Structure formats: structure tokens, C-alpha cells
GROMACS .gro file of C-alpha atoms in nm:
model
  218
    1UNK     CA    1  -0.117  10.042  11.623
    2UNK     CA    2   0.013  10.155  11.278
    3UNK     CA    3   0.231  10.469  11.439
    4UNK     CA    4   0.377  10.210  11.725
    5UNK     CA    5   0.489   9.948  11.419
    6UNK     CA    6   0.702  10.257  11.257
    7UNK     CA    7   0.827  10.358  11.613
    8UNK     CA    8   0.942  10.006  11.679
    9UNK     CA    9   1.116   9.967  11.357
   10UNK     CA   10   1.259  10.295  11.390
   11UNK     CA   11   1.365  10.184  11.710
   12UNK     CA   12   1.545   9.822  11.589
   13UNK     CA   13   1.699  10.014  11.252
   14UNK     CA   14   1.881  10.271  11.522
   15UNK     CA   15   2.010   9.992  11.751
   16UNK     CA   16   2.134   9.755  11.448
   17UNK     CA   17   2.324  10.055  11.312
   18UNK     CA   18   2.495  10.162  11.668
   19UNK     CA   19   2.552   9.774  11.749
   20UNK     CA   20   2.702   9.710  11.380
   21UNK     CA   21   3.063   9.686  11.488
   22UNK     CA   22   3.014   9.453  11.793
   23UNK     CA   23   2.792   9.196  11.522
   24UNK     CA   24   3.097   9.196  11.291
   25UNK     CA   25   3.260   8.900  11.538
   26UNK     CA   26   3.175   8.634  11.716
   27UNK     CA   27   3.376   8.635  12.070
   28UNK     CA   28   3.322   8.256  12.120
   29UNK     CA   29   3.526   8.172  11.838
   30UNK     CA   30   3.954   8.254  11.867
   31UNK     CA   31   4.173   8.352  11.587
   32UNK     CA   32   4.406   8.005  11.456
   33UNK     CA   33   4.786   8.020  11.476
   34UNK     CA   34   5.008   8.006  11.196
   35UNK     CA   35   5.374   7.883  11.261
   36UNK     CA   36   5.471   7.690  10.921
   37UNK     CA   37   5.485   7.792  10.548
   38UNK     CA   38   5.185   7.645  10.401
   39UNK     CA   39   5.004   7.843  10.666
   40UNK     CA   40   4.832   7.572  10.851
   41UNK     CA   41   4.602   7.674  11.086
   42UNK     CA   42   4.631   7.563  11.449
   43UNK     CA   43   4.350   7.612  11.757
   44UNK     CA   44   4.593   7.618  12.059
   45UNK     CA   45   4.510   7.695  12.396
   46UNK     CA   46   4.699   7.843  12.676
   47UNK     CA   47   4.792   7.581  12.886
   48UNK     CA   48   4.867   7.335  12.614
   49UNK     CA   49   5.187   7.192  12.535
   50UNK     CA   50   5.208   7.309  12.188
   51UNK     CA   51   5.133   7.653  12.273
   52UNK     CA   52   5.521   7.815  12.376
   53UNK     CA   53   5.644   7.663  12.060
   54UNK     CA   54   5.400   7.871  11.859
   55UNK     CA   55   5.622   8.060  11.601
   56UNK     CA   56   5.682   8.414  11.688
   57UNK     CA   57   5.834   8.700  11.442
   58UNK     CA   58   6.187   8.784  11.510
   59UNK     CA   59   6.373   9.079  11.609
   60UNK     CA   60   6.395   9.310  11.345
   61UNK     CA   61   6.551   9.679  11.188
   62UNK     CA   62   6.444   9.878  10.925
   63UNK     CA   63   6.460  10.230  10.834
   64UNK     CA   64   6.106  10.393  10.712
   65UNK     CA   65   6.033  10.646  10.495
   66UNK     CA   66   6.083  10.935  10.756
   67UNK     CA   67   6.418  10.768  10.804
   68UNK     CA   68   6.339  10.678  11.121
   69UNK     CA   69   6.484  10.298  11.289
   70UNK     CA   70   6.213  10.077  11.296
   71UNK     CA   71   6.244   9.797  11.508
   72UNK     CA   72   6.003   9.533  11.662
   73UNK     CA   73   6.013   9.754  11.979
   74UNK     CA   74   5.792   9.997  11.782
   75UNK     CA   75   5.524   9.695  11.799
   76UNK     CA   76   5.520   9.612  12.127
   77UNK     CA   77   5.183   9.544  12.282
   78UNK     CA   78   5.037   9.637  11.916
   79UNK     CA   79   4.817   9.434  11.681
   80UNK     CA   80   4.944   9.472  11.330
   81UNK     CA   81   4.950   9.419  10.973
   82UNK     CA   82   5.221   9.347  10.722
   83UNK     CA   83   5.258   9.304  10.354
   84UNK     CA   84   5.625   9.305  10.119
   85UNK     CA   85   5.535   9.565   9.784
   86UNK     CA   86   5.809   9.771   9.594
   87UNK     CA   87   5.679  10.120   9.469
   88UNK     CA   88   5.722  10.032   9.085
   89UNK     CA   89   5.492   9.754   9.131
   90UNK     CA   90   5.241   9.808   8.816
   91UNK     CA   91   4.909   9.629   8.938
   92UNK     CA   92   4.948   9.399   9.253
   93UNK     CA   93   5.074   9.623   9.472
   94UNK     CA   94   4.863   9.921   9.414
   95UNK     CA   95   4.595   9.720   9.485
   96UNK     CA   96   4.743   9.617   9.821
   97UNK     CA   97   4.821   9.942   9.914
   98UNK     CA   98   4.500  10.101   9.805
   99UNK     CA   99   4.305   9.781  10.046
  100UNK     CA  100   4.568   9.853  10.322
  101UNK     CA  101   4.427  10.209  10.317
  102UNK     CA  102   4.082  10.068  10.460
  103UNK     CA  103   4.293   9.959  10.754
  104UNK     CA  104   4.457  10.284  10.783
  105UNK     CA  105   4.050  10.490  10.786
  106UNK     CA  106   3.894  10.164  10.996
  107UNK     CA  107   4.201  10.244  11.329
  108UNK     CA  108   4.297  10.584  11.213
  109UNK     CA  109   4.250  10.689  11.603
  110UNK     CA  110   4.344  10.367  11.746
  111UNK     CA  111   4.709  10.339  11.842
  112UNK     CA  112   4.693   9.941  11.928
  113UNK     CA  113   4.670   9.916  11.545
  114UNK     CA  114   4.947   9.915  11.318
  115UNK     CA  115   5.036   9.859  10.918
  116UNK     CA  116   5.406   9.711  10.810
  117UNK     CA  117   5.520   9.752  10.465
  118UNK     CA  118   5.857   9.634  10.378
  119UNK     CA  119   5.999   9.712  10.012
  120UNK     CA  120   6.107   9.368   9.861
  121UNK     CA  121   6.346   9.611   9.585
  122UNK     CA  122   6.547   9.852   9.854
  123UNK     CA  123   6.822   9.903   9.557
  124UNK     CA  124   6.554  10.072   9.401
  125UNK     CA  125   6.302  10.172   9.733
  126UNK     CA  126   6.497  10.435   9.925
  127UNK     CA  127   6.365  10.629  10.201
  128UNK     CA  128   6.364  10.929   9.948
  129UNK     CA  129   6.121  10.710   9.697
  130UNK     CA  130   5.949  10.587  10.041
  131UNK     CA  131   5.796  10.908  10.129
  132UNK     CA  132   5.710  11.020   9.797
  133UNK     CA  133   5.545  10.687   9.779
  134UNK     CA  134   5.356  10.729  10.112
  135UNK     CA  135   5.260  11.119  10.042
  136UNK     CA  136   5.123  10.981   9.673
  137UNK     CA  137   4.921  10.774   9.848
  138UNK     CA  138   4.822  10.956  10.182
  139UNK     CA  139   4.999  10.724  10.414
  140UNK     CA  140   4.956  10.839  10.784
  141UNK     CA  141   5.329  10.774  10.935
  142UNK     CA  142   5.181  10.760  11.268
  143UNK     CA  143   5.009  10.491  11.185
  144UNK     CA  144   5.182  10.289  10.876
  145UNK     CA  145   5.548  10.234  10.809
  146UNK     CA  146   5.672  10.152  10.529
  147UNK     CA  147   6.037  10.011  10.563
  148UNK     CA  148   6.354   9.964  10.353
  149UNK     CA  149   6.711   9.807  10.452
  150UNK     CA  150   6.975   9.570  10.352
  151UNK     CA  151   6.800   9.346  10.065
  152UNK     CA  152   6.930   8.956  10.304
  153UNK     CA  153   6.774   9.109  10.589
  154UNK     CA  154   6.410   9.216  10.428
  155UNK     CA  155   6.433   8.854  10.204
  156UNK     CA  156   6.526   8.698  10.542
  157UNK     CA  157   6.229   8.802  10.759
  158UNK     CA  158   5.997   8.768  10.464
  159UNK     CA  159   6.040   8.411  10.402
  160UNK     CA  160   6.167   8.269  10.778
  161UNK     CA  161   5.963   8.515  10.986
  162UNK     CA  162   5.623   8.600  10.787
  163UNK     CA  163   5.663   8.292  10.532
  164UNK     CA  164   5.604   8.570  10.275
  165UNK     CA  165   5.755   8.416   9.939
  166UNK     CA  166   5.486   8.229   9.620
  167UNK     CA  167   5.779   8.254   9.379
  168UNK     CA  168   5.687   8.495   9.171
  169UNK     CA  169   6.123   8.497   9.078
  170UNK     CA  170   6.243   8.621   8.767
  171UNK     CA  171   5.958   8.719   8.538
  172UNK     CA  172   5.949   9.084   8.693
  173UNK     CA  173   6.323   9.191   8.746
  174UNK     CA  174   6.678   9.094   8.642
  175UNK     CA  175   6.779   9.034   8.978
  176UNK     CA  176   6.899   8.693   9.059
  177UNK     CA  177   6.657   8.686   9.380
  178UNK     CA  178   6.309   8.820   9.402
  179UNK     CA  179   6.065   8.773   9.631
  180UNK     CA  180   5.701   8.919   9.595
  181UNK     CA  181   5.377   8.770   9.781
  182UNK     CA  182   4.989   8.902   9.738
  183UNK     CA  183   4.931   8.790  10.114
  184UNK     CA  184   4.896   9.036  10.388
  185UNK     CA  185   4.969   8.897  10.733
  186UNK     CA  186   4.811   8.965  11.070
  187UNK     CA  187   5.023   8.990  11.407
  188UNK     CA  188   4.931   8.943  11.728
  189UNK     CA  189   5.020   9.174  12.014
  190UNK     CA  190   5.272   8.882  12.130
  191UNK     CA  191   5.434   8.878  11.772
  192UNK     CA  192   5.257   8.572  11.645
  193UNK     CA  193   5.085   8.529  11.274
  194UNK     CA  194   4.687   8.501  11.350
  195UNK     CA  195   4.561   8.544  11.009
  196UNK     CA  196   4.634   8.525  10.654
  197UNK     CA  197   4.464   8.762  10.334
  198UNK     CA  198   4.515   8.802  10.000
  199UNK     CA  199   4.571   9.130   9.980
  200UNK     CA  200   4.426   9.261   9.640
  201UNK     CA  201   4.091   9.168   9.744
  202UNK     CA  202   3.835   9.453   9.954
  203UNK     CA  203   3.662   9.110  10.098
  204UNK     CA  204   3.959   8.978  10.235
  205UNK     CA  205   4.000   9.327  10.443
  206UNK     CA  206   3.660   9.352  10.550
  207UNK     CA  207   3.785   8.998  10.690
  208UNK     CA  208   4.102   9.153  10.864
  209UNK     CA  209   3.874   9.418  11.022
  210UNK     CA  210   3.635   9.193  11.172
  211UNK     CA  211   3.972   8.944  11.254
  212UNK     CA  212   4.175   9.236  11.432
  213UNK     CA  213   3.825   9.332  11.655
  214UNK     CA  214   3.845   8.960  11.740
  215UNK     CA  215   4.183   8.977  11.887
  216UNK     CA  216   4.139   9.313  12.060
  217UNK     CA  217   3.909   9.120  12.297
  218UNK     CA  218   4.179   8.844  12.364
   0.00000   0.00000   0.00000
């Protein structure tokens, strides 16, 4: 009796570890939509009035640090993640970037999973800084772009397309306009916001994880 207890629970400790990613999410219950700056969540289903004036991210073009276009045509059919940083960030953003990374290992061989990274400081983030940014921190371009462009353009998409801006202003640059945001942002394959994280917390992207396995089953 004593050697079948140990086989069993040998048994139950092998299947809990091989069924660990499928008992991170629960199927029955769908990601919100968010479609207004104070990030309300909304529970829409297909079918339902509301749900072709859900607010979609517009068309977009950037240039990343390969100097590559970027444009939302890259995303198509992808899930993906975005976040606005500037390289000379001192504590925020290395903390984003550094939780973004756990994104990066958790999809590294899944190409339905993206990262986004625009630069809110492209006078000072050129594609040159860009990918000496991205080798310093072992950014896969495959897999995570980081993007730079005309400074009305990045601000624009930030604030009207991701609702990226907690007015952070003046008290870390000179320039008359500054945007900066802690939140990461998660996109659906249909180019819709799904969740919201702050981004210098490693809870909040065990979160995303289990969030972006939720709307791979969608």
C-alpha cells in the first residue's frame, strides 16, 4: 500500500507539472475591451451592438532599430504588446524593459506573439542608439521592435491610439511636451486593447502571460 501512495503521487506531481500552462487560464472567462482613456473595462460580445464601435489602434509607421519600416501590417493576425520608454530612462524604464524580457523567453518560438516599444524622446532615440539599446539588453528583433519616428506622430498614437499619457510632463526633460506612461498595453490580433499592466511590476507580467494564453484560444 505504502509503494502505491508514492507511485500515485509521483504520478499527480508529473501531470500538474506537464498540465501547468493550460491551469494558468480559465477559458470560460474572455479578456474586457478597452476603448476610452481611463481604461474602462467592457464585456462585449459578438453580435452586440456595441461591439464594431470597439476602439481599434490606427494605422501606423515607424522605423526600428534595424532601420527597418514598421507598420501595423507587421501585426497582422498577431497578439502583441506595447509600452512608450526612451533609452536614458534612469529607473522606470529599465524595469519595463527588463519585465518585457519575460515576454520575449515566455513566446521566444511563437511568431503570433509580438513586443512594441516606441521611444517617447526620438531627438535623442535614433535607430543608431536603438540597436545599441536592444543589443545591451539582448532584444531578439525577430521578435521585439523597438521604434522611433517623427516626435507628433509617436505622441499622437500614444495618447489617441494606446491612451498611453499619466503626465509625468516637465519634471524629466526641458522639452515643452513629454509624454511617459508605466503601463504596458495588450493587443488583440484585430488591433484592439484587451488588457492593461503596469509595467515595472514581474506580477503584472505573469498576468500578461496567462492574459495573452487567454486570447490565443479566442
Amino acid at each position: 500500500m505504502k509503494y502505491l501512495v508514492i507511485v500515485l503521487g509521483l504520478a499527480m506531481n508529473m501531470w500538474s507539472c506537464s498540465s501547468s500552462s493550460e491551469k494558468r487560464m480559465n477559458p470560460e472567462i474572455a479578456l474586457p475591451f478597452y476603448s476610452d482613456v481611463n481604461f474602462t473595462p467592457e464585456w462585449i460580445e459578438e453580435g452586440d451592438a456595441k461591439y464594431d464601435s470597439i476602439h481599434t489602434i490606427k494605422d501606423f509607421s515607424f522605423v526600428n532599430q534595424n532601420g527597418e519600416i514598421i507598420t501595423n501590417e507587421t501585426f497582422d493576425g498577431k497578439i502583441y504588446v506595447t509600452n512608450f520608454f526612451f533609452t536614458i530612462c534612469p529607473n522606470v524604464c529599465p524595469r519595463m524593459t527588463k519585465n518585457l524580457k519575460k515576454i520575449q523567453t515566455e513566446f521566444a518560438n511563437d511568431e503570433s506573439v509580438k513586443i512594441l516599444s516606441h521611444t517617447v524622446m526620438p531627438w535623442v532615440d535614433s535607430v543608431g542608439r536603438l540597436a545599441e539599446y536592444a543589443q545591451l539588453n539582448d532584444i531578439d528583433v525577430n521578435q521585439w521592435q523597438l521604434v522611433t519616428g517623427d516626435k507628433s506622430s509617436l505622441y499622437d498614437m500614444a495618447r489617441n491610439a494606446y491612451f498611453a499619457d499619466e503626465g509625468f510632463g516637465k519634471t524629466v526633460t526641458a522639452e515643452e511636451d513629454f509624454l511617459h506612461t508605466e503601463n504596458i498595453m495588450l493587443i488583440d490580433t484585430n488591433r484592439r486593447i484587451r488588457g492593461v499592466y503596469n509595467g515595472t511590476l514581474p506580477l503584472e507580467m505573469k498576468r500578461m502571460i496567462e492574459d495573452i494564453y487567454t486570447l490565443k484560444k479566442e
